[in-house]
């Protein structure tokens, strides 16, 4: 079982946290902090397994992490998961993110937390690995995104209109439109008293 | 969410979840999964919403709901939704299937009762065509089996098959991990596994898989404690592969290699020890986790021979280690290694003491107390070493200033506690007690923590006693007087100590010494008395001794001795546990006993005082060891001395020299032995001769340097053996320890009980076959089977008896089909798959008698027996084995669904006339016959009971010729896959007291599978009209289909009932409907649908109600009834047939019959009376009818007319 999945950056700022067991907010933050301290101390060329995340689980649990550019991807798993398998899974996760966001960077994770969660949901469900095949994951995520888009329909119209106006190419737009005196005279309405 | 508390928004989240748009729904579920948990109260509001989403036609709605649910499932949700999720497990889309399968684990955890009913289906999913679903099922079963492996042992053959056939590494890893958990329970399984696993090890390129294989092989080897000849080969293979892993440049592999190595170590230390070099190399690794793993390995690798060497290496690392945590880890490991299994590997305790002393040089370690307790332990338990230990400790005390450099930060001064105590207690071994006494009373001692000072003071008194004793004989008592003077000079310093313990001991002893000094001046011999204060020996007490003292009979520890004191008083009481270790010893003189007791009492008093005094930091009551407490350290003003020079305690012997000494000693011993050997060559003991020449000495040869007797720790007499490893009662997995074997094969053992079924809210399936007649016939049919299958048949018949008589002939046939298929499969396998072959052959060899039980099935899967030569035998045996093997399919699934219906059925039938019952029976019989002959629903043959069945109110004469059988079933729709037959609403019944005359009609539909594929996930849907509506479970929309609660194996038919609500009954109704289902055969599954029309005739709203002639007459007379009539021409049938037809098809009962004239009566579900007067003359039948509802009457008559026009 996977107990938690954490993503934080080099400064310990959490970018995604998914706990498959309930902890209150304080504990969650403490876990993230502690995990960051454990993980950030380690060199690049040491192994990716860590024992002793005391807050989560205990002796049966391991932290398995990978460091990509500015982000740490940390999985907290118990002994029923294969260590190398989870490392592969992290790789699949990152590659999937990369495909879905086209060159994923930290900002993508900040601005599209929901999307990251949706992708994750297609890989891990309730702490158990659901799918490890990247193509399958991407297909499912894409189909759902398409559904969202098609649903946007009328509701999405205003937003689309705005973006259409923004993107409109208006070189010929006259710089100064002399419309003369168009000050609208507001009639003096009697007060409602 | 995102680190913020959003519990205030819980309700809004529920609102978003229930949005009809996928976009919002998805967000809602995401939010819920992030912040809902078991104590969120709005969760109960979501039940219906989730149920609706689960049954949504859009697979992604369902998917999102499942994902969300997996994060916040509660026991309530699990209970309510278990059944819905169960149905989803056989959804058409693999995407939903795999999610539903995975979430079942969460459901099991929260609602363990669901495990048994869901298990057969879960097992079925192990062989799902979709690899994702398969992987999910493996995942769930592995999680389940990890906690309670014994219940899943019976699945081993299935997993074995998967293992040899699957190519998905993820699944393989899980399965192999599962086998690792199973092998300890069944060593034979291990034997079977070794071969395929080693094959995998050789063949795979995936490191992860390789690693797991090695791991499981290790587990197997551990479980096979008794040696198998080719064991060493596997061990060697594992160790070799691990060595490759460890030597790999990838740190991860190195780490895992070491981890796996430590597992081998437990059972096969020899094979690991040869890689000592590699492991010692790993100690130099820059990665801390790897170093720690290597340390763990070293722990298991030591022997008497290499202990010194290894520890020497470790000591080097201690010096080099920079980080304190790693150094502390090293320190504890050294101590662990040396002290393991009661100092088993230590041959020279002097060496060990010097190691401990060397370790004291460590700066800033937290583990001073560990070293201290080791010193105490060794000094107390190894008597021979005391003199040496005391000498070392004296030096340590002398150089105490070096250790106490940074008292605040470093815990090493704890060592002084041990040193002082050892010097005091065993002071008779001291060469120069006076000097030590002086060292112990230095003013600097006052900077030490209080508890250490206390020990110093107490032990200085012991030393003082020794000094006095040694000076006893001397004529000039100067030394003795010097000693007392020294005491009197120095003790006042301690009397002023802020620590009460120190203060009290000091003032006590000070007064004592002053008194002694007086006596000394009078030249009185006091040494004897003073020594008596500390006489007696301390014995080591086992840590658990106190716990194990049995409670004497008649002693109730919970009972009050006195009346419970008032609140304020009880607060003052302190647990006495602190003194558990200081039980007075029998060997002690009475004198000291009193002293000790007194001391204890005072200490107690002091503790209380401290506890009440806000200025004292309370010691935690659980700490057993006195010296672990450091109350009052903070109050002692400490001058910080910065010692940057590496510490070297002068005069201390270095442990290294012991290593050399030991070498020499061993050499000498060896030489001596050789000499002896030469001398005693003739009487040499068996088989030991050549070893000595070859150089390496065996373990036993190394004799300890000292004849040490390691005193075992004392235990109280009749100590109770207690089990410490009790499982945590709160463990949720405990509840899942459910026996699942019987489920797999329902024969003979505990089948699924009614109470265990999942709460089902939908329409019920009806058990079609249940009459006793049928059983007999089934057996008849069985015996008529073709002869070539007779051997198989026999076994099946035998099994049949065991079984619950639920299976129809068709099922049997289908099974036979399966067997044949399986047979072919196996044969196919045998040709191309050598691994599988071995498995199958063992299966083949099984004795047929044991087929009935699952366990024995496993037994012969596991047993290895010679292959029978006769292929025919092979085939039959395989078939029988396969039969016993778990069979996915209808019987087990169907049975639970149908069981609860039986009582209800009879209940419903009770109010009906006897005829109706018979009719029912007949219908069933027809059904069965239909199936038997694979005919359609029209029956042209005559049945013997026909005549009797039409008897009503005793009016039908017996001599009349028998009736042709009639069926109420009409064909609804049919295609190449399935046939639907509707029994036209025969069971119409009124719901008492319901509003607006709304009535319910039950429609029984028989589904018959006509193709040779498996039909499943059938959904029955009807387009509701204004008047008639299909009753759907709560929460589902008006267009949702109803899931037919069973699956159909080929050739099988089953009946389901659907409830409709009808507003008006005066008009016939037609409803359009569709049945969707999945046709699944070996390689594909297709989605099919079948349209049908449901026809509700007006007669279907009539209930056969008996009526007496006088009541009937009264009714006719009342005049409320409108009349209508009908003439039928050309009806060519006997009158009683005609009546029977009307009775049967139109639910009338005969009130009276006089020759060719009969009166009949029926009542509608809404209470309309319908009366008929039927007369016949020749071929003409005239029907006069009366009813209080003319429209209804007209329609009924039309229907009657139609009935007769058809024949």
Short mmCIF file of N, CA and C in Angstrom, two decimals, chain A residues 1 17-20 22 25 28-29 42 45-51 60-62 78-89 113-114 117-118 121-122 125-132 136 139-141 143-145 147-148 151-152 155, chain B residues 1-6 20-24 26-27 30 33-34 36-37 58 60 64 66-67 70-71 95 98-99 102-103 105-106 132 135 139-140 143 146-147 170 173-174 177 207-208 211-212 251-253 255-256 259 286-287 289-290 293:
data_model
loop_
_atom_site.label_atom_id
_atom_site.label_comp_id
_atom_site.label_asym_id
_atom_site.label_seq_id
_atom_site.Cartn_x
_atom_site.Cartn_y
_atom_site.Cartn_z
N UNK A 1 0.84 -1.19 0.00
CA UNK A 1 0.00 0.00 0.00
C UNK A 1 0.87 1.24 0.00
N UNK A 17 0.17 17.13 -2.23
CA UNK A 17 0.21 16.15 -1.14
C UNK A 17 -1.03 15.30 -1.23
N UNK A 18 -0.82 14.03 -1.23
CA UNK A 18 -1.95 13.11 -1.30
C UNK A 18 -1.74 12.08 -0.21
N UNK A 19 -2.60 12.12 0.79
CA UNK A 19 -2.49 11.16 1.88
C UNK A 19 -3.61 10.14 1.72
N UNK A 20 -3.25 8.89 1.75
CA UNK A 20 -4.28 7.87 1.61
C UNK A 20 -4.78 7.41 2.97
N UNK A 22 -6.14 9.36 6.77
CA UNK A 22 -6.43 10.72 7.23
C UNK A 22 -5.46 11.17 8.34
N UNK A 25 -4.50 18.54 9.59
CA UNK A 25 -3.65 19.43 8.79
C UNK A 25 -2.27 19.62 9.44
N UNK A 28 -0.15 16.67 8.87
CA UNK A 28 0.25 16.61 7.46
C UNK A 28 1.42 17.55 7.21
N UNK A 29 1.29 18.75 7.73
CA UNK A 29 2.36 19.72 7.50
C UNK A 29 3.65 19.25 8.15
N UNK A 42 20.07 14.60 1.63
CA UNK A 42 20.78 13.52 0.96
C UNK A 42 21.42 13.99 -0.35
N UNK A 45 23.84 11.35 -5.34
CA UNK A 45 24.25 10.01 -5.75
C UNK A 45 24.15 8.98 -4.63
N UNK A 46 23.15 9.12 -3.82
CA UNK A 46 22.91 8.08 -2.82
C UNK A 46 21.62 7.37 -3.18
N UNK A 47 21.31 6.32 -2.45
CA UNK A 47 20.16 5.52 -2.86
C UNK A 47 18.86 6.26 -2.56
N UNK A 48 17.81 5.81 -3.22
CA UNK A 48 16.55 6.55 -3.17
C UNK A 48 15.59 6.02 -2.10
N UNK A 49 16.11 5.19 -1.22
CA UNK A 49 15.24 4.65 -0.19
C UNK A 49 15.64 5.20 1.16
N UNK A 50 14.66 5.42 1.95
CA UNK A 50 14.91 6.00 3.26
C UNK A 50 14.03 5.29 4.27
N UNK A 51 14.63 4.93 5.35
CA UNK A 51 13.81 4.39 6.42
C UNK A 51 13.74 5.44 7.51
N UNK A 60 7.65 -0.55 9.17
CA UNK A 60 7.28 -1.26 7.95
C UNK A 60 7.32 -0.33 6.73
N UNK A 61 7.38 0.95 6.99
CA UNK A 61 7.25 1.90 5.88
C UNK A 61 8.60 2.46 5.43
N UNK A 62 8.64 2.75 4.17
CA UNK A 62 9.84 3.32 3.58
C UNK A 62 9.46 4.57 2.81
N UNK A 78 4.56 0.81 2.16
CA UNK A 78 4.88 -0.25 3.12
C UNK A 78 5.56 -1.41 2.40
N UNK A 79 5.80 -2.47 3.15
CA UNK A 79 6.67 -3.51 2.61
C UNK A 79 6.00 -4.33 1.52
N UNK A 80 4.72 -4.13 1.28
CA UNK A 80 4.09 -4.93 0.24
C UNK A 80 4.39 -4.39 -1.15
N UNK A 81 4.99 -3.22 -1.22
CA UNK A 81 5.32 -2.68 -2.52
C UNK A 81 6.79 -2.95 -2.83
N UNK A 82 7.04 -3.16 -4.10
CA UNK A 82 8.42 -3.39 -4.50
C UNK A 82 9.12 -2.05 -4.64
N UNK A 83 10.27 -1.92 -4.02
CA UNK A 83 10.97 -0.64 -4.01
C UNK A 83 11.29 -0.16 -5.41
N UNK A 84 11.84 -1.06 -6.19
CA UNK A 84 12.21 -0.67 -7.55
C UNK A 84 10.97 -0.39 -8.39
N UNK A 85 9.92 -1.15 -8.09
CA UNK A 85 8.67 -0.93 -8.80
C UNK A 85 8.15 0.48 -8.57
N UNK A 86 8.23 0.93 -7.35
CA UNK A 86 7.75 2.28 -7.02
C UNK A 86 8.63 3.33 -7.70
N UNK A 87 9.90 3.06 -7.75
CA UNK A 87 10.78 4.01 -8.45
C UNK A 87 10.35 4.12 -9.92
N UNK A 88 10.03 2.98 -10.50
CA UNK A 88 9.54 3.01 -11.88
C UNK A 88 8.25 3.80 -11.97
N UNK A 89 7.41 3.59 -10.98
CA UNK A 89 6.12 4.27 -10.97
C UNK A 89 6.32 5.78 -10.93
N UNK A 113 -2.94 22.17 -10.11
CA UNK A 113 -2.93 21.12 -9.09
C UNK A 113 -4.01 20.09 -9.37
N UNK A 114 -5.18 20.57 -9.79
CA UNK A 114 -6.27 19.62 -10.02
C UNK A 114 -5.93 18.62 -11.10
N UNK A 117 -3.67 16.04 -9.85
CA UNK A 117 -4.42 15.08 -9.04
C UNK A 117 -5.18 14.10 -9.93
N UNK A 118 -5.76 14.63 -10.99
CA UNK A 118 -6.52 13.74 -11.87
C UNK A 118 -5.60 12.69 -12.50
N UNK A 121 -4.80 10.21 -9.98
CA UNK A 121 -5.93 9.33 -9.68
C UNK A 121 -6.03 8.19 -10.68
N UNK A 122 -5.51 8.41 -11.88
CA UNK A 122 -5.55 7.33 -12.86
C UNK A 122 -4.44 6.31 -12.62
N UNK A 125 -4.97 4.50 -6.84
CA UNK A 125 -6.30 4.70 -6.29
C UNK A 125 -6.34 4.17 -4.87
N UNK A 126 -6.68 5.05 -3.96
CA UNK A 126 -6.82 4.62 -2.57
C UNK A 126 -5.58 3.94 -2.03
N UNK A 127 -4.42 4.33 -2.53
CA UNK A 127 -3.19 3.76 -2.02
C UNK A 127 -2.74 2.51 -2.74
N UNK A 128 -3.51 2.12 -3.77
CA UNK A 128 -3.08 0.95 -4.52
C UNK A 128 -2.83 1.32 -5.97
N UNK A 129 -1.86 0.68 -6.53
CA UNK A 129 -1.48 1.03 -7.89
C UNK A 129 -2.56 0.55 -8.85
N UNK A 130 -3.05 1.48 -9.66
CA UNK A 130 -4.17 1.16 -10.53
C UNK A 130 -3.68 0.83 -11.93
N UNK A 131 -2.78 1.63 -12.41
CA UNK A 131 -2.35 1.47 -13.81
C UNK A 131 -0.90 1.91 -13.92
N UNK A 132 -0.12 1.14 -14.65
CA UNK A 132 1.27 1.51 -14.80
C UNK A 132 1.62 1.78 -16.25
N UNK A 136 -2.11 4.16 -21.51
CA UNK A 136 -3.45 3.96 -20.98
C UNK A 136 -3.84 5.15 -20.09
N UNK A 139 -4.51 8.20 -22.23
CA UNK A 139 -5.78 8.10 -22.95
C UNK A 139 -6.94 8.47 -22.03
N UNK A 140 -6.93 7.88 -20.84
CA UNK A 140 -8.06 8.14 -19.94
C UNK A 140 -8.11 9.61 -19.54
N UNK A 141 -6.95 10.18 -19.25
CA UNK A 141 -6.94 11.59 -18.83
C UNK A 141 -7.42 12.47 -19.97
N UNK A 143 -9.38 11.69 -22.50
CA UNK A 143 -10.81 11.55 -22.75
C UNK A 143 -11.60 12.40 -21.76
N UNK A 144 -11.16 12.36 -20.51
CA UNK A 144 -11.90 13.12 -19.51
C UNK A 144 -11.76 14.61 -19.74
N UNK A 145 -10.58 15.03 -20.16
CA UNK A 145 -10.40 16.44 -20.44
C UNK A 145 -11.28 16.88 -21.61
N UNK A 147 -14.08 15.57 -22.42
CA UNK A 147 -15.45 15.66 -21.90
C UNK A 147 -15.67 17.01 -21.24
N UNK A 148 -14.69 17.41 -20.47
CA UNK A 148 -14.80 18.70 -19.79
C UNK A 148 -14.95 19.81 -20.80
N UNK A 151 -18.24 19.88 -22.40
CA UNK A 151 -19.27 20.29 -21.46
C UNK A 151 -19.28 21.79 -21.27
N UNK A 152 -18.11 22.38 -21.46
CA UNK A 152 -18.01 23.80 -21.20
C UNK A 152 -19.11 24.54 -21.94
N UNK A 155 -21.72 27.46 -20.96
CA UNK A 155 -21.10 28.03 -19.76
C UNK A 155 -19.72 28.57 -20.08
N UNK B 1 -6.89 20.64 2.77
CA UNK B 1 -6.51 20.69 1.37
C UNK B 1 -5.42 21.72 1.18
N UNK B 2 -4.38 21.37 0.47
CA UNK B 2 -3.23 22.27 0.28
C UNK B 2 -2.73 22.81 1.60
N UNK B 3 -2.90 22.04 2.63
CA UNK B 3 -2.39 22.45 3.92
C UNK B 3 -3.35 23.31 4.72
N UNK B 4 -4.50 23.58 4.17
CA UNK B 4 -5.46 24.38 4.93
C UNK B 4 -6.65 23.52 5.32
N UNK B 5 -7.25 23.92 6.42
CA UNK B 5 -8.42 23.21 6.88
C UNK B 5 -9.63 23.70 6.09
N UNK B 6 -10.31 22.80 5.40
CA UNK B 6 -11.47 23.23 4.63
C UNK B 6 -12.72 22.50 5.10
N UNK B 20 -24.52 17.83 -12.11
CA UNK B 20 -24.72 16.87 -13.19
C UNK B 20 -23.58 16.97 -14.20
N UNK B 21 -22.84 18.05 -14.13
CA UNK B 21 -21.75 18.19 -15.10
C UNK B 21 -20.51 17.45 -14.63
N UNK B 22 -19.89 16.79 -15.57
CA UNK B 22 -18.71 16.01 -15.22
C UNK B 22 -17.61 16.89 -14.66
N UNK B 23 -17.44 18.07 -15.28
CA UNK B 23 -16.39 18.99 -14.85
C UNK B 23 -16.48 19.26 -13.36
N UNK B 24 -17.68 19.63 -12.93
CA UNK B 24 -17.84 19.99 -11.53
C UNK B 24 -17.82 18.77 -10.64
N UNK B 26 -16.20 16.13 -11.05
CA UNK B 26 -14.82 15.69 -10.88
C UNK B 26 -14.12 16.54 -9.82
N UNK B 27 -14.35 17.84 -9.91
CA UNK B 27 -13.73 18.72 -8.92
C UNK B 27 -14.27 18.42 -7.53
N UNK B 30 -12.77 15.34 -6.20
CA UNK B 30 -11.36 15.56 -5.86
C UNK B 30 -11.25 16.25 -4.51
N UNK B 33 -12.09 13.84 -1.82
CA UNK B 33 -11.06 12.84 -1.55
C UNK B 33 -9.91 13.47 -0.77
N UNK B 34 -9.74 14.77 -0.93
CA UNK B 34 -8.63 15.40 -0.22
C UNK B 34 -8.99 15.73 1.23
N UNK B 36 -12.27 14.81 2.98
CA UNK B 36 -13.23 14.03 3.77
C UNK B 36 -12.50 12.92 4.51
N UNK B 37 -13.01 12.61 5.66
CA UNK B 37 -12.48 11.45 6.38
C UNK B 37 -13.62 10.90 7.22
N UNK B 58 -22.34 7.00 -17.90
CA UNK B 58 -21.05 7.52 -18.31
C UNK B 58 -19.96 6.87 -17.45
N UNK B 60 -17.01 7.60 -16.94
CA UNK B 60 -16.12 8.48 -16.19
C UNK B 60 -16.78 9.01 -14.93
N UNK B 64 -14.88 8.46 -11.54
CA UNK B 64 -14.58 9.54 -10.61
C UNK B 64 -15.16 9.23 -9.24
N UNK B 66 -15.71 6.29 -7.98
CA UNK B 66 -14.93 5.21 -7.35
C UNK B 66 -13.63 5.76 -6.79
N UNK B 67 -12.98 6.61 -7.57
CA UNK B 67 -11.72 7.17 -7.10
C UNK B 67 -11.93 7.97 -5.83
N UNK B 70 -12.72 5.81 -2.83
CA UNK B 70 -11.58 5.05 -2.29
C UNK B 70 -10.86 5.84 -1.22
N UNK B 71 -11.00 7.16 -1.24
CA UNK B 71 -10.26 7.96 -0.28
C UNK B 71 -11.06 8.21 1.00
N UNK B 95 -12.07 -0.32 -17.63
CA UNK B 95 -11.70 0.85 -16.84
C UNK B 95 -12.45 0.88 -15.51
N UNK B 98 -11.56 -2.43 -13.21
CA UNK B 98 -10.34 -2.45 -12.41
C UNK B 98 -10.47 -1.52 -11.21
N UNK B 99 -11.18 -0.41 -11.40
CA UNK B 99 -11.37 0.48 -10.26
C UNK B 99 -12.25 -0.18 -9.21
N UNK B 102 -10.29 -2.75 -7.28
CA UNK B 102 -9.35 -2.17 -6.32
C UNK B 102 -10.07 -1.64 -5.10
N UNK B 103 -11.18 -0.98 -5.33
CA UNK B 103 -11.84 -0.34 -4.20
C UNK B 103 -12.42 -1.38 -3.25
N UNK B 105 -10.96 -3.64 -1.83
CA UNK B 105 -10.08 -3.82 -0.68
C UNK B 105 -10.43 -2.84 0.43
N UNK B 106 -10.70 -1.59 0.00
CA UNK B 106 -11.07 -0.58 0.99
C UNK B 106 -12.39 -0.95 1.65
N UNK B 132 -5.23 -5.00 -16.92
CA UNK B 132 -5.36 -4.02 -15.84
C UNK B 132 -6.23 -4.55 -14.71
N UNK B 135 -4.42 -7.26 -12.89
CA UNK B 135 -3.42 -6.70 -11.99
C UNK B 135 -4.07 -6.14 -10.74
N UNK B 139 -3.48 -7.37 -7.01
CA UNK B 139 -3.12 -6.38 -6.01
C UNK B 139 -3.96 -6.53 -4.75
N UNK B 140 -5.27 -6.62 -4.94
CA UNK B 140 -6.17 -6.70 -3.78
C UNK B 140 -5.93 -8.00 -3.02
N UNK B 143 -2.81 -7.82 -1.01
CA UNK B 143 -2.95 -7.02 0.21
C UNK B 143 -3.68 -7.82 1.28
N UNK B 146 -1.47 -10.69 2.61
CA UNK B 146 -0.30 -10.28 3.37
C UNK B 146 -0.61 -10.32 4.87
N UNK B 147 -1.85 -9.99 5.20
CA UNK B 147 -2.21 -9.94 6.62
C UNK B 147 -2.64 -11.31 7.13
N UNK B 170 4.73 -6.05 -13.25
CA UNK B 170 4.08 -5.53 -12.04
C UNK B 170 3.29 -6.63 -11.35
N UNK B 173 5.63 -9.30 -9.88
CA UNK B 173 6.24 -8.89 -8.62
C UNK B 173 5.27 -9.11 -7.48
N UNK B 174 4.02 -8.72 -7.72
CA UNK B 174 3.02 -8.86 -6.65
C UNK B 174 2.82 -10.33 -6.31
N UNK B 177 5.73 -11.70 -4.47
CA UNK B 177 5.70 -11.22 -3.09
C UNK B 177 4.69 -12.02 -2.28
N UNK B 207 15.45 -5.62 -13.11
CA UNK B 207 16.09 -5.73 -11.80
C UNK B 207 15.07 -5.88 -10.69
N UNK B 208 13.95 -5.16 -10.84
CA UNK B 208 12.96 -5.21 -9.78
C UNK B 208 12.42 -6.64 -9.62
N UNK B 211 15.05 -8.92 -8.14
CA UNK B 211 15.19 -8.71 -6.71
C UNK B 211 14.08 -9.42 -5.94
N UNK B 212 12.85 -9.28 -6.43
CA UNK B 212 11.74 -9.92 -5.73
C UNK B 212 11.86 -11.43 -5.78
N UNK B 251 23.17 2.97 -6.48
CA UNK B 251 23.07 2.88 -5.02
C UNK B 251 21.80 2.15 -4.59
N UNK B 252 20.76 2.28 -5.38
CA UNK B 252 19.52 1.63 -5.01
C UNK B 252 19.67 0.13 -4.99
N UNK B 253 20.33 -0.37 -6.01
CA UNK B 253 20.51 -1.82 -6.09
C UNK B 253 21.42 -2.28 -4.96
N UNK B 255 21.72 -0.98 -2.08
CA UNK B 255 20.93 -0.96 -0.85
C UNK B 255 20.05 -2.20 -0.75
N UNK B 256 19.35 -2.49 -1.84
CA UNK B 256 18.44 -3.62 -1.81
C UNK B 256 19.20 -4.93 -1.67
N UNK B 259 19.96 -5.41 1.79
CA UNK B 259 18.73 -5.72 2.52
C UNK B 259 18.38 -7.20 2.39
N UNK B 286 29.56 6.33 0.88
CA UNK B 286 29.18 7.68 1.32
C UNK B 286 27.71 7.76 1.69
N UNK B 287 26.97 6.78 1.30
CA UNK B 287 25.54 6.80 1.58
C UNK B 287 25.25 6.20 2.95
N UNK B 289 22.40 5.32 4.39
CA UNK B 289 21.48 4.17 4.49
C UNK B 289 22.20 2.88 4.15
N UNK B 290 23.13 2.98 3.20
CA UNK B 290 23.87 1.78 2.84
C UNK B 290 24.79 1.36 3.97
N UNK B 293 22.73 -0.36 6.57
CA UNK B 293 22.38 -1.73 6.15
C UNK B 293 23.57 -2.66 6.34
#
